[in-house]
XYZ file of N, CA and C in Angstrom:
357
model
N 13.044 0.138 -20.722
C 13.225 -0.096 -19.316
C 12.007 0.398 -18.531
N 12.069 0.215 -17.213
C 10.927 0.466 -16.353
C 11.474 1.384 -15.239
N 10.746 2.344 -14.852
C 11.033 3.182 -13.689
C 9.948 3.047 -12.648
N 10.324 2.853 -11.403
C 9.409 2.767 -10.311
C 9.572 3.688 -9.277
N 8.367 4.220 -8.737
C 8.494 5.216 -7.710
C 7.405 4.862 -6.622
N 7.896 4.529 -5.470
C 6.961 4.202 -4.351
C 6.590 5.483 -3.567
N 5.383 5.367 -2.892
C 4.915 6.422 -1.994
C 3.888 5.762 -1.057
N 3.550 6.640 0.031
C 2.538 6.113 0.958
C 3.040 5.737 2.312
N 4.341 5.638 2.424
C 4.857 5.223 3.690
C 4.708 6.343 4.766
N 4.928 5.858 6.080
C 4.746 6.791 7.195
C 4.835 6.083 8.454
N 4.341 6.814 9.439
C 4.292 6.335 10.880
C 2.777 5.960 11.123
N 2.606 4.714 11.670
C 1.227 4.268 12.020
C 1.354 3.531 13.280
N 0.317 3.523 14.073
C 0.231 2.798 15.326
C -0.070 1.308 15.108
N 0.288 0.447 16.025
C 0.042 -0.994 15.846
C -1.492 -1.138 15.681
N -1.858 -2.035 14.760
C -3.245 -2.262 14.390
C -3.789 -1.309 13.354
N -3.021 -0.375 12.969
C -3.507 0.554 11.994
C -3.227 0.089 10.497
N -3.518 0.928 9.666
C -3.347 0.524 8.254
C -2.583 1.645 7.419
N -2.021 1.252 6.231
C -1.267 2.085 5.373
C -1.545 1.517 3.945
N -1.577 2.330 3.068
C -1.642 1.951 1.577
C -0.508 2.497 0.810
N 0.388 1.635 0.305
C 1.420 2.018 -0.498
C 1.165 2.017 -1.909
N 1.718 2.799 -2.712
C 1.599 2.780 -4.167
C 2.924 2.768 -4.847
N 2.895 2.254 -6.051
C 4.145 2.058 -6.842
C 3.782 2.533 -8.320
N 4.200 3.721 -8.775
C 3.931 4.132 -10.002
C 5.028 3.760 -11.068
N 4.609 3.074 -12.084
C 5.503 2.607 -13.094
C 5.464 3.430 -14.325
N 6.584 3.569 -15.020
C 6.754 4.300 -16.361
C 7.671 3.511 -17.122
N 7.689 3.833 -18.460
C 8.537 3.157 -19.368
C 7.894 2.094 -20.094
N 8.484 0.920 -20.206
C 7.924 -0.216 -20.899
C 6.941 -1.050 -19.968
N 5.845 -0.296 -19.561
C 4.992 -0.844 -18.534
C 4.250 -2.118 -18.968
N 3.900 -2.176 -20.276
C 3.244 -3.381 -20.664
C 3.998 -4.524 -21.003
N 5.272 -4.431 -20.835
C 6.147 -5.568 -20.981
C 6.479 -6.239 -19.571
N 5.918 -5.667 -18.547
C 6.055 -6.094 -17.187
C 5.396 -7.534 -16.976
N 6.043 -8.565 -16.608
C 5.463 -9.824 -16.417
C 4.904 -9.999 -15.049
N 5.562 -9.408 -14.050
C 5.103 -9.502 -12.712
C 5.679 -8.347 -11.882
N 5.021 -8.058 -10.779
C 5.515 -7.012 -9.796
C 5.342 -7.521 -8.391
N 6.188 -7.048 -7.564
C 6.092 -7.437 -6.184
C 6.521 -6.365 -5.236
N 6.293 -6.652 -3.987
C 6.836 -5.784 -2.878
C 7.802 -6.560 -1.984
N 8.830 -5.902 -1.614
C 9.866 -6.423 -0.696
C 9.942 -5.416 0.427
N 10.533 -5.894 1.513
C 10.860 -5.079 2.670
C 12.140 -5.397 3.296
N 12.797 -4.435 3.973
C 14.040 -4.636 4.554
C 14.111 -3.843 5.831
N 14.213 -4.518 6.951
C 14.383 -3.812 8.217
C 15.820 -3.566 8.497
N 16.154 -2.528 9.390
C 17.579 -2.274 9.628
C 18.353 -3.502 10.134
N 19.438 -3.744 9.565
C 20.323 -4.890 9.996
C 19.859 -6.312 9.522
N 18.740 -6.220 8.749
C 18.214 -7.590 8.312
C 18.136 -7.752 6.841
N 18.102 -8.975 6.325
C 18.060 -9.321 5.040
C 16.675 -8.856 4.302
N 16.750 -8.486 3.075
C 15.542 -8.139 2.340
C 14.624 -9.302 2.159
N 13.341 -9.034 2.523
C 12.343 -10.045 2.578
C 11.212 -9.815 1.494
N 10.745 -10.903 0.874
C 9.688 -10.891 -0.107
C 8.384 -10.768 0.691
N 7.548 -9.901 0.183
C 6.234 -9.678 0.828
C 5.038 -10.119 -0.016
N 5.000 -9.722 -1.241
C 3.797 -10.015 -2.057
C 4.207 -10.013 -3.556
N 3.403 -10.639 -4.386
C 3.688 -10.843 -5.776
C 2.385 -10.737 -6.590
N 2.411 -10.135 -7.674
C 1.232 -10.082 -8.533
C 1.688 -10.230 -10.036
N 1.031 -11.062 -10.734
C 1.313 -11.182 -12.227
C 0.596 -10.160 -13.053
N 0.920 -10.044 -14.287
C 0.257 -9.150 -15.206
C -1.190 -9.503 -15.418
N -1.495 -10.844 -15.076
C -2.890 -11.365 -15.199
C -3.674 -11.098 -13.873
N -3.120 -10.645 -12.907
C -3.730 -10.313 -11.598
C -3.665 -11.432 -10.533
N -2.907 -12.519 -10.745
C -2.723 -13.577 -9.807
C -1.773 -13.145 -8.753
N -2.076 -13.512 -7.478
C -1.311 -12.884 -6.322
C -0.761 -13.952 -5.472
N 0.299 -13.717 -4.731
C 0.868 -14.541 -3.746
C 1.406 -13.659 -2.623
N 1.449 -14.284 -1.315
C 1.803 -13.526 -0.216
C 2.791 -14.318 0.656
N 3.621 -13.645 1.321
C 4.403 -14.214 2.326
C 3.595 -14.611 3.530
N 3.941 -15.759 4.260
C 3.127 -16.210 5.307
C 2.982 -15.044 6.341
N 4.027 -14.224 6.548
C 3.967 -13.310 7.656
C 2.913 -12.179 7.443
N 2.513 -12.021 6.168
C 1.576 -10.935 5.841
C 0.186 -11.499 5.333
N 0.170 -12.748 5.014
C -1.088 -13.212 4.418
C -2.226 -12.990 5.335
N -3.392 -12.532 4.811
C -4.589 -12.220 5.531
C -4.608 -10.795 6.082
N -3.457 -10.075 6.008
C -3.399 -8.701 6.412
C -3.080 -7.813 5.371
N -2.288 -8.254 4.363
C -1.877 -7.281 3.255
C -2.613 -7.771 1.993
N -2.788 -6.860 1.117
C -3.454 -7.099 -0.135
C -2.641 -6.302 -1.239
N -2.228 -7.013 -2.353
C -1.517 -6.367 -3.415
C -2.479 -6.344 -4.604
N -2.594 -5.282 -5.302
C -3.373 -5.077 -6.495
C -2.670 -4.305 -7.499
N -3.193 -4.503 -8.783
C -2.521 -3.886 -9.919
C -3.592 -3.208 -10.869
N -3.317 -1.981 -11.312
C -4.103 -1.296 -12.174
C -3.352 -0.935 -13.329
N -3.445 -1.705 -14.485
C -2.552 -1.412 -15.635
C -2.914 -0.148 -16.289
N -4.193 0.208 -16.296
C -4.726 1.483 -16.905
C -3.967 2.630 -16.221
N -3.785 2.570 -14.920
C -3.148 3.647 -14.114
C -1.697 3.440 -13.958
N -1.200 2.368 -14.471
C 0.309 2.067 -14.373
C 0.764 2.102 -12.839
N -0.065 1.424 -12.033
C 0.132 1.545 -10.575
C -0.092 0.180 -9.914
N 0.778 -0.190 -8.984
C 0.555 -1.250 -8.018
C 0.488 -0.729 -6.686
N -0.545 -1.323 -5.980
C -0.835 -0.978 -4.655
C -0.569 -2.090 -3.627
N -0.224 -1.660 -2.368
C -0.119 -2.653 -1.309
C -0.886 -2.048 -0.118
N -2.068 -2.701 0.232
C -2.820 -2.228 1.339
C -2.375 -3.198 2.556
N -1.986 -2.497 3.519
C -1.531 -3.122 4.763
C -2.348 -2.879 5.925
N -3.068 -3.940 6.427
C -3.958 -3.778 7.491
C -3.384 -4.502 8.815
N -3.885 -4.146 9.889
C -3.461 -4.853 11.163
C -1.968 -4.809 11.382
N -1.422 -3.711 11.170
C 0.049 -3.596 11.222
C 0.644 -3.869 12.538
N 1.746 -4.501 12.509
C 2.501 -4.929 13.721
C 3.849 -4.217 13.773
N 4.417 -3.991 14.911
C 5.811 -3.475 14.994
C 6.766 -4.109 14.065
N 6.718 -5.380 13.930
C 7.656 -6.120 13.147
C 7.447 -5.958 11.574
N 6.441 -5.191 11.211
C 6.205 -4.820 9.849
C 7.136 -3.542 9.548
N 7.655 -3.019 10.505
C 8.539 -1.745 10.239
C 9.684 -2.137 9.306
N 9.796 -1.417 8.267
C 10.912 -1.686 7.249
C 10.824 -0.633 6.191
N 11.751 -0.657 5.260
C 11.653 0.071 3.985
C 11.097 -0.920 2.995
N 10.052 -0.387 2.421
C 9.265 -1.182 1.462
C 9.726 -0.813 0.027
N 10.030 -1.883 -0.764
C 10.532 -1.586 -2.091
C 9.552 -2.233 -3.141
N 9.268 -1.535 -4.188
C 8.568 -2.071 -5.288
C 9.531 -2.673 -6.275
N 9.098 -3.864 -6.925
C 9.928 -4.615 -7.822
C 9.225 -4.954 -9.072
N 9.825 -4.895 -10.241
C 9.178 -5.277 -11.492
C 10.113 -6.129 -12.266
N 9.560 -7.138 -12.951
C 10.274 -7.992 -13.876
C 9.738 -7.831 -15.302
N 10.675 -7.403 -16.109
C 10.275 -7.201 -17.536
C 10.830 -8.346 -18.417
N 10.164 -8.926 -19.268
C 10.694 -9.966 -20.088
C 10.605 -9.487 -21.576
N 11.785 -9.529 -22.178
C 11.946 -9.066 -23.599
C 12.963 -9.983 -24.336
N 12.473 -10.555 -25.479
C 13.434 -11.454 -26.263
C 13.923 -12.522 -25.438
N 12.966 -13.157 -24.642
C 13.389 -14.361 -23.741
C 14.428 -13.987 -22.716
N 14.562 -12.750 -22.314
C 15.540 -12.318 -21.281
C 14.722 -11.561 -20.267
N 15.051 -11.716 -19.012
C 14.409 -11.038 -17.922
C 15.259 -9.945 -17.389
N 14.527 -8.796 -17.058
C 15.182 -7.650 -16.491
C 14.442 -7.339 -15.143
N 15.323 -6.997 -14.182
C 14.772 -6.777 -12.879
C 14.877 -5.213 -12.555
N 13.816 -4.601 -11.935
C 13.930 -3.147 -11.667
C 13.358 -2.938 -10.233
N 13.899 -1.943 -9.560
C 13.601 -1.641 -8.191
C 13.220 -0.206 -7.982
N 12.253 0.124 -7.137
C 12.068 1.544 -6.767
C 12.995 1.978 -5.603
N 12.939 3.188 -5.195
C 13.828 3.781 -4.139
C 13.445 3.359 -2.795
N 12.222 2.843 -2.554
C 11.771 2.539 -1.268
C 11.014 3.552 -0.520
N 10.176 3.103 0.384
C 9.430 4.063 1.175
C 9.363 3.509 2.669
N 9.559 4.286 3.616
C 9.758 3.856 5.004
C 8.324 3.720 5.586
N 8.216 2.543 6.189
C 6.935 2.232 7.070
C 7.360 1.987 8.469
N 6.849 2.755 9.406
C 7.213 2.611 10.794
C 5.919 2.285 11.565
N 5.820 1.244 12.328
C 4.705 0.906 13.188
C 5.226 0.907 14.625
N 4.631 1.955 15.359
C 5.096 2.160 16.752
C 3.962 3.005 17.362
N 4.009 2.828 18.736
C 3.034 3.643 19.542
C 3.656 4.895 19.842
């Protein structure tokens, strides 16, 4: 199995930046892809970014050009660099991992880290 722990959230002013990290442990080399999701109070969880084990990335339209996802297999860490932050980016950000074993997929989630964008 895979364990995920997020960190790096906090309070930032509009236009500022934050870097989130997700530390993975367990069967880390069986992870096929990882991503970041976010959920604002009273709203549905939203996909933010995605990265494969080979390093290919995809982004939601709402964050494309502002956020960057990266992965360091040697350090067992996935990063989300968030630039030009807006108040609507305020949410709890969750790290997600998908592990594939014996042709079956397993989904894992971190505990989340709060990001607040406000003056």
